[in-house]
Short mmCIF file of C-alpha atoms in Angstrom, two decimals:
data_model
loop_
_atom_site.label_atom_id
_atom_site.label_comp_id
_atom_site.label_asym_id
_atom_site.label_seq_id
_atom_site.Cartn_x
_atom_site.Cartn_y
_atom_site.Cartn_z
CA MET R 1 -96.54 -30.10 3.05
CA ARG R 2 -98.59 -28.53 0.29
CA PRO R 3 -100.31 -30.92 -2.11
CA ALA R 4 -98.80 -31.18 -5.59
CA GLY R 5 -100.05 -28.53 -7.95
CA THR R 6 -100.87 -25.95 -5.30
CA GLU R 7 -97.74 -23.85 -5.75
CA THR R 8 -98.64 -20.25 -6.66
CA ALA R 9 -96.88 -16.94 -7.12
CA ILE R 10 -98.03 -15.99 -3.61
CA PRO R 11 -95.77 -17.76 -1.10
CA SER R 12 -97.65 -19.82 1.45
CA GLY R 13 -94.61 -20.69 3.56
CA PRO R 14 -92.89 -18.62 6.25
CA GLY R 15 -90.14 -16.13 5.58
CA GLY R 16 -87.99 -16.92 8.60
CA PRO R 17 -88.18 -17.43 12.36
CA VAL R 18 -91.49 -16.47 13.93
CA GLU R 19 -91.51 -12.96 15.37
CA ALA R 20 -95.24 -12.49 15.94
CA VAL R 21 -98.28 -14.61 16.66
CA LEU R 22 -101.84 -13.58 15.85
CA PHE R 23 -104.62 -15.15 17.91
CA ASP R 24 -108.25 -15.18 16.88
CA LEU R 25 -110.62 -14.76 19.83
CA ASP R 26 -114.05 -16.35 19.39
CA GLY R 27 -113.74 -20.09 18.92
CA THR R 28 -109.98 -19.93 19.54
CA LEU R 29 -108.92 -18.29 22.81
CA LEU R 30 -112.56 -18.20 23.95
CA GLU R 31 -115.15 -20.91 23.46
CA LEU R 32 -117.93 -18.86 21.89
CA ASP R 33 -120.12 -19.85 18.95
CA MET R 34 -120.81 -16.63 17.05
CA ASP R 35 -123.72 -18.19 15.14
CA ARG R 36 -125.52 -18.60 18.46
CA PHE R 37 -124.18 -15.44 20.06
CA LEU R 38 -124.97 -12.84 17.40
CA PRO R 39 -128.80 -13.18 17.37
CA VAL R 40 -128.94 -12.83 21.16
CA TYR R 41 -126.55 -9.88 21.10
CA LEU R 42 -128.50 -8.09 18.36
CA ARG R 43 -131.85 -8.56 20.14
CA ARG R 44 -130.48 -7.11 23.36
CA LEU R 45 -128.80 -4.18 21.62
CA ALA R 46 -131.98 -3.35 19.68
CA ALA R 47 -134.05 -3.46 22.87
CA TRP R 48 -131.53 -1.21 24.63
CA VAL R 49 -131.99 1.54 22.02
CA ALA R 50 -135.65 0.91 21.16
CA ASP R 51 -136.64 4.49 22.04
CA LEU R 52 -134.14 5.79 19.48
CA PHE R 53 -134.52 3.24 16.67
CA ASP R 54 -137.22 0.91 15.41
CA PRO R 55 -135.70 -2.43 16.53
CA GLU R 56 -136.37 -4.45 13.38
CA ASP R 57 -135.12 -1.80 10.96
CA PHE R 58 -132.17 -1.02 13.21
CA VAL R 59 -130.94 -4.62 13.26
CA ARG R 60 -131.40 -4.95 9.51
CA GLN R 61 -129.40 -1.79 8.82
CA LEU R 62 -126.70 -2.64 11.36
CA ILE R 63 -126.16 -5.97 9.56
CA ARG R 64 -125.94 -4.10 6.23
CA ALA R 65 -123.45 -1.64 7.68
CA THR R 66 -121.33 -4.44 9.16
CA THR R 67 -121.33 -6.25 5.82
CA ALA R 68 -120.15 -3.05 4.11
CA VAL R 69 -117.27 -2.83 6.58
CA MET R 70 -116.29 -6.46 6.02
CA GLU R 71 -116.29 -6.00 2.23
CA ASN R 72 -114.48 -2.66 2.25
CA ARG R 73 -111.11 -2.40 0.51
CA ASP R 74 -110.65 1.36 0.95
CA ARG R 75 -108.17 1.87 3.78
CA SER R 76 -108.66 5.65 3.91
CA ARG R 77 -111.33 5.35 6.64
CA THR R 78 -111.49 3.40 9.86
CA ASN R 79 -114.01 0.61 10.16
CA ALA R 80 -115.88 2.69 12.75
CA ALA R 81 -116.21 5.68 10.41
CA LEU R 82 -117.57 3.49 7.61
CA LEU R 83 -119.92 1.56 9.91
CA TYR R 84 -121.61 4.64 11.34
CA GLU R 85 -121.70 6.45 8.02
CA THR R 86 -123.52 3.46 6.49
CA LEU R 87 -125.75 2.98 9.52
CA TRP R 88 -126.99 6.57 9.58
CA ALA R 89 -127.46 6.69 5.82
CA GLY R 90 -129.84 3.72 5.87
CA LEU R 91 -132.12 4.90 8.69
CA ASP R 92 -134.96 7.34 8.07
CA PRO R 93 -134.75 10.05 10.76
CA ALA R 94 -138.55 10.35 10.70
CA ARG R 95 -138.80 6.79 12.02
CA HIS R 96 -135.49 6.63 13.89
CA PRO R 97 -134.90 9.65 16.16
CA GLY R 98 -131.40 8.38 16.97
CA ALA R 99 -130.38 8.81 13.33
CA ARG R 100 -131.11 12.54 13.34
CA PRO R 101 -127.89 14.57 13.19
CA ASP R 102 -128.70 16.35 16.43
CA ARG R 103 -129.24 13.07 18.30
CA ARG R 104 -126.44 10.90 16.96
CA GLU R 105 -124.17 11.74 19.89
CA GLN R 106 -126.94 10.59 22.22
CA ALA R 107 -127.22 7.34 20.25
CA LEU R 108 -123.45 6.74 20.41
CA ALA R 109 -123.47 7.36 24.17
CA ARG R 110 -126.27 4.82 24.50
CA PHE R 111 -124.27 2.24 22.56
CA GLU R 112 -121.30 2.82 24.90
CA ARG R 113 -123.53 2.36 27.93
CA PHE R 114 -124.86 -0.89 26.47
CA TYR R 115 -121.34 -2.31 26.24
CA ARG R 116 -120.59 -1.26 29.81
CA GLU R 117 -123.81 -2.41 31.46
CA GLU R 118 -125.67 -4.96 29.32
CA PHE R 119 -123.07 -6.67 27.16
CA PRO R 120 -121.28 -8.28 30.17
CA LYS R 121 -124.50 -10.18 30.92
CA LEU R 122 -123.90 -12.27 27.77
CA GLN R 123 -120.97 -14.05 29.40
CA PHE R 124 -123.22 -17.06 30.01
CA MET R 125 -122.86 -17.89 26.30
CA ALA R 126 -119.07 -18.24 26.53
CA ARG R 127 -116.72 -20.69 28.19
CA ARG R 128 -113.14 -20.03 29.20
CA ARG R 129 -110.42 -22.18 27.63
CA PRO R 130 -107.89 -22.92 30.37
CA GLU R 131 -104.88 -22.99 28.02
CA ALA R 132 -105.58 -19.56 26.53
CA ALA R 133 -103.90 -17.37 29.14
CA ALA R 134 -100.85 -19.64 29.37
CA LEU R 135 -100.55 -19.67 25.57
CA VAL R 136 -100.54 -15.88 25.32
CA GLU R 137 -97.99 -15.58 28.12
CA ALA R 138 -95.77 -18.26 26.56
CA ALA R 139 -95.70 -16.34 23.28
CA ARG R 140 -94.84 -13.14 25.13
CA ALA R 141 -92.10 -14.96 27.05
CA ARG R 142 -90.53 -16.00 23.73
CA GLY R 143 -90.20 -12.32 22.88
CA TRP R 144 -92.79 -12.50 20.09
CA LYS R 145 -95.20 -9.71 19.38
CA VAL R 146 -98.69 -10.88 20.27
CA VAL R 147 -101.82 -9.71 18.44
CA LEU R 148 -105.46 -10.29 19.25
CA ALA R 149 -106.57 -10.77 15.66
CA THR R 150 -110.31 -10.81 16.20
CA ASN R 151 -112.49 -9.52 13.38
CA PRO R 152 -112.69 -5.75 14.01
CA ILE R 153 -116.44 -5.35 13.63
CA PHE R 154 -116.96 -4.71 17.36
CA PRO R 155 -115.81 -1.68 19.38
CA MET R 156 -112.99 -1.97 21.86
CA ALA R 157 -115.42 -2.13 24.81
CA ALA R 158 -117.05 -5.30 23.46
CA ILE R 159 -113.76 -6.99 22.62
CA ALA R 160 -112.17 -6.07 25.95
CA GLU R 161 -115.18 -7.61 27.70
CA ARG R 162 -114.93 -10.85 25.71
CA LEU R 163 -111.21 -10.95 26.52
CA ARG R 164 -112.17 -10.77 30.20
CA TRP R 165 -114.43 -13.80 29.68
CA ALA R 166 -111.35 -15.60 28.31
CA GLY R 167 -109.27 -14.70 31.38
CA LEU R 168 -107.18 -12.22 29.40
CA ASP R 169 -106.59 -8.49 29.25
CA VAL R 170 -106.01 -5.94 26.50
CA GLY R 171 -102.65 -5.07 28.06
CA GLN R 172 -101.27 -8.53 27.23
CA PHE R 173 -101.32 -7.76 23.50
CA ASP R 174 -99.16 -5.53 21.33
CA LEU R 175 -102.18 -4.90 19.12
CA VAL R 176 -105.89 -5.60 19.54
CA THR R 177 -107.78 -5.18 16.27
CA VAL R 178 -111.06 -3.37 16.92
CA LEU R 179 -113.64 -1.31 15.07
CA GLU R 180 -111.98 1.97 15.98
CA ASN R 181 -108.38 1.26 14.96
CA MET R 182 -108.57 -0.87 11.80
CA HIS R 183 -109.31 -0.12 8.16
CA SER R 184 -110.05 -3.66 6.96
CA CYS R 185 -111.68 -6.88 8.15
CA LYS R 186 -111.46 -10.63 7.82
CA PRO R 187 -111.53 -12.41 5.43
CA GLN R 188 -109.84 -9.72 3.33
CA PRO R 189 -106.12 -10.41 2.89
CA ASP R 190 -105.71 -6.65 3.44
CA TYR R 191 -106.61 -7.22 7.08
CA TYR R 192 -103.60 -9.48 7.61
CA LEU R 193 -101.31 -7.14 5.69
CA GLU R 194 -102.54 -4.22 7.79
CA VAL R 195 -101.84 -6.14 11.01
CA ALA R 196 -98.33 -7.06 9.87
CA ASP R 197 -97.68 -3.45 8.91
CA ARG R 198 -99.00 -2.15 12.24
CA ILE R 199 -96.69 -4.38 14.28
CA GLY R 200 -93.70 -4.00 11.95
CA VAL R 201 -93.26 -7.72 11.20
CA GLU R 202 -93.10 -9.29 7.74
CA PRO R 203 -96.12 -11.55 7.04
CA GLY R 204 -93.78 -14.50 6.51
CA ARG R 205 -92.61 -14.21 10.11
CA CYS R 206 -96.13 -14.20 11.55
CA LEU R 207 -98.12 -17.19 12.79
CA MET R 208 -101.93 -16.96 12.62
CA VAL R 209 -103.84 -19.16 15.06
CA GLY R 210 -107.57 -19.49 14.45
CA ASN R 211 -110.53 -21.84 14.16
CA ASP R 212 -112.20 -20.50 11.00
CA LEU R 213 -110.61 -21.84 7.83
CA ARG R 214 -112.29 -19.18 5.67
CA GLN R 215 -111.80 -16.15 7.90
CA ASP R 216 -108.53 -16.96 9.67
CA ILE R 217 -106.50 -19.59 7.87
CA ALA R 218 -106.95 -19.20 4.10
CA PRO R 219 -106.42 -15.41 3.88
CA ALA R 220 -103.53 -15.43 6.37
CA ARG R 221 -101.86 -18.20 4.38
CA ALA R 222 -102.50 -16.29 1.14
CA VAL R 223 -100.35 -13.36 2.33
CA GLY R 224 -97.54 -15.69 3.40
CA MET R 225 -98.22 -16.23 7.09
CA ALA R 226 -97.71 -19.51 8.88
CA VAL R 227 -101.02 -20.90 10.13
CA TYR R 228 -102.37 -23.19 12.82
CA VAL R 229 -105.96 -24.41 13.12
CA ALA R 230 -107.17 -24.47 16.73
CA GLU R 231 -109.38 -27.51 17.16
CA GLY R 232 -112.62 -27.51 19.12
CA LEU R 233 -114.92 -25.35 17.00
CA VAL R 234 -113.48 -25.54 13.49
CA LEU R 235 -115.53 -23.66 10.90
CA HIS R 236 -115.72 -24.01 7.11
CA GLU R 237 -114.07 -27.37 6.69
CA GLY R 238 -113.05 -27.93 3.09
CA GLU R 239 -112.08 -24.30 2.45
CA PRO R 240 -109.80 -24.57 -0.63
CA GLY R 241 -107.20 -22.12 0.67
CA ALA R 242 -106.78 -24.05 3.90
CA VAL R 243 -106.14 -27.55 2.56
CA ASP R 244 -103.81 -29.54 4.86
CA ALA R 245 -103.31 -26.60 7.24
CA PRO R 246 -101.57 -27.72 10.44
CA ARG R 247 -103.99 -28.22 13.30
CA GLY R 248 -104.19 -29.36 16.87
CA THR R 249 -105.28 -28.27 20.32
CA LEU R 250 -104.25 -25.11 22.11
CA GLY R 251 -102.43 -27.37 24.55
CA GLN R 252 -100.33 -28.87 21.77
CA LEU R 253 -99.47 -25.42 20.48
CA LEU R 254 -98.52 -24.31 23.99
CA GLN R 255 -96.24 -27.34 24.34
CA TRP R 256 -94.55 -26.52 21.03
CA ILE R 257 -93.99 -22.86 21.97
CA VAL R 258 -92.53 -23.75 25.36
CA LYS R 259 -90.28 -26.58 24.15
CA SER R 260 -89.18 -25.50 20.67
CA ASP R 261 -85.67 -24.23 20.07
CA GLY R 262 -85.85 -20.46 19.76
CA ASN R 263 -82.42 -20.27 18.12
CA ARG R 264 -83.35 -22.01 14.89
CA ASN R 265 -85.87 -21.44 12.15
CA THR R 266 -88.45 -23.94 13.34
CA PHE R 267 -90.90 -23.17 10.58
CA ALA R 268 -88.34 -23.40 7.80
CA ASN R 269 -87.43 -26.89 9.06
CA ARG R 270 -91.14 -27.81 8.87
CA PRO R 271 -91.55 -29.70 12.18
CA THR R 272 -94.74 -31.24 13.41
CA LEU R 273 -96.47 -30.45 16.64
CA PRO R 274 -96.70 -33.23 19.22
CA GLY R 275 -99.46 -35.56 18.14
CA ASN R 276 -100.01 -33.68 14.90
CA ASN R 277 -99.00 -35.14 11.56
CA ALA R 278 -99.30 -31.89 9.61
CA PRO R 279 -96.10 -29.83 9.37
CA LEU R 280 -96.23 -26.22 10.42
CA GLU R 281 -95.85 -23.91 7.44
#
């Protein structure tokens, strides 16, 4: 239940029976600590394109471009269009041959080759969660739409590869949010509204499952989605918008999906998961 005094004009409860479930990837379906992963990834990417870009400046500008994508509220351009526009604009062609207009296609081809050949070597930093595949299949078996709601700051090739590390495949999802197909990012509420619009399900009938209270739980709850905190690598404890969010293991969530009565509005009746004292909302 919500604490007294937290009622707002934006509904935080569900709007009816669940019709779609959104799964975060890193830290949720896949045991991967992004704080450890990103520096290694960026060093390897910079080394891979060192003949086209000065590595230090390239990493700095790529971080700036990614930040611009995450803060963007203009849905007229894809995340990919904004990322590359910002990346090229911040790199001096005199020092970065890959930023020259006549060599940008070569640079993009090199990025694609990196994700095919070098990125898979980073699998050593991840660990498969055995319940993940069963959880996705259980949601599909219930007839729900299933979304891989990972932050779309990586291209499809990188996200498909991390899905493989998790024992999953792009084809198991109705929507995979990636750099090329989205116009918003976490933690913007627009991201969750865009996902709901793309799959044709009202936000109040969506369940967001994630480990990051700031990126996954608070903004999804703010647009009216039901939420569930996946334990194991919980980030940003104390996030105001995620107070008392239901939480538990992936195994507990799997048990609830398999055993719950699909003919009644489980969320409206505010049950608890096995071993979890917080009601789903």
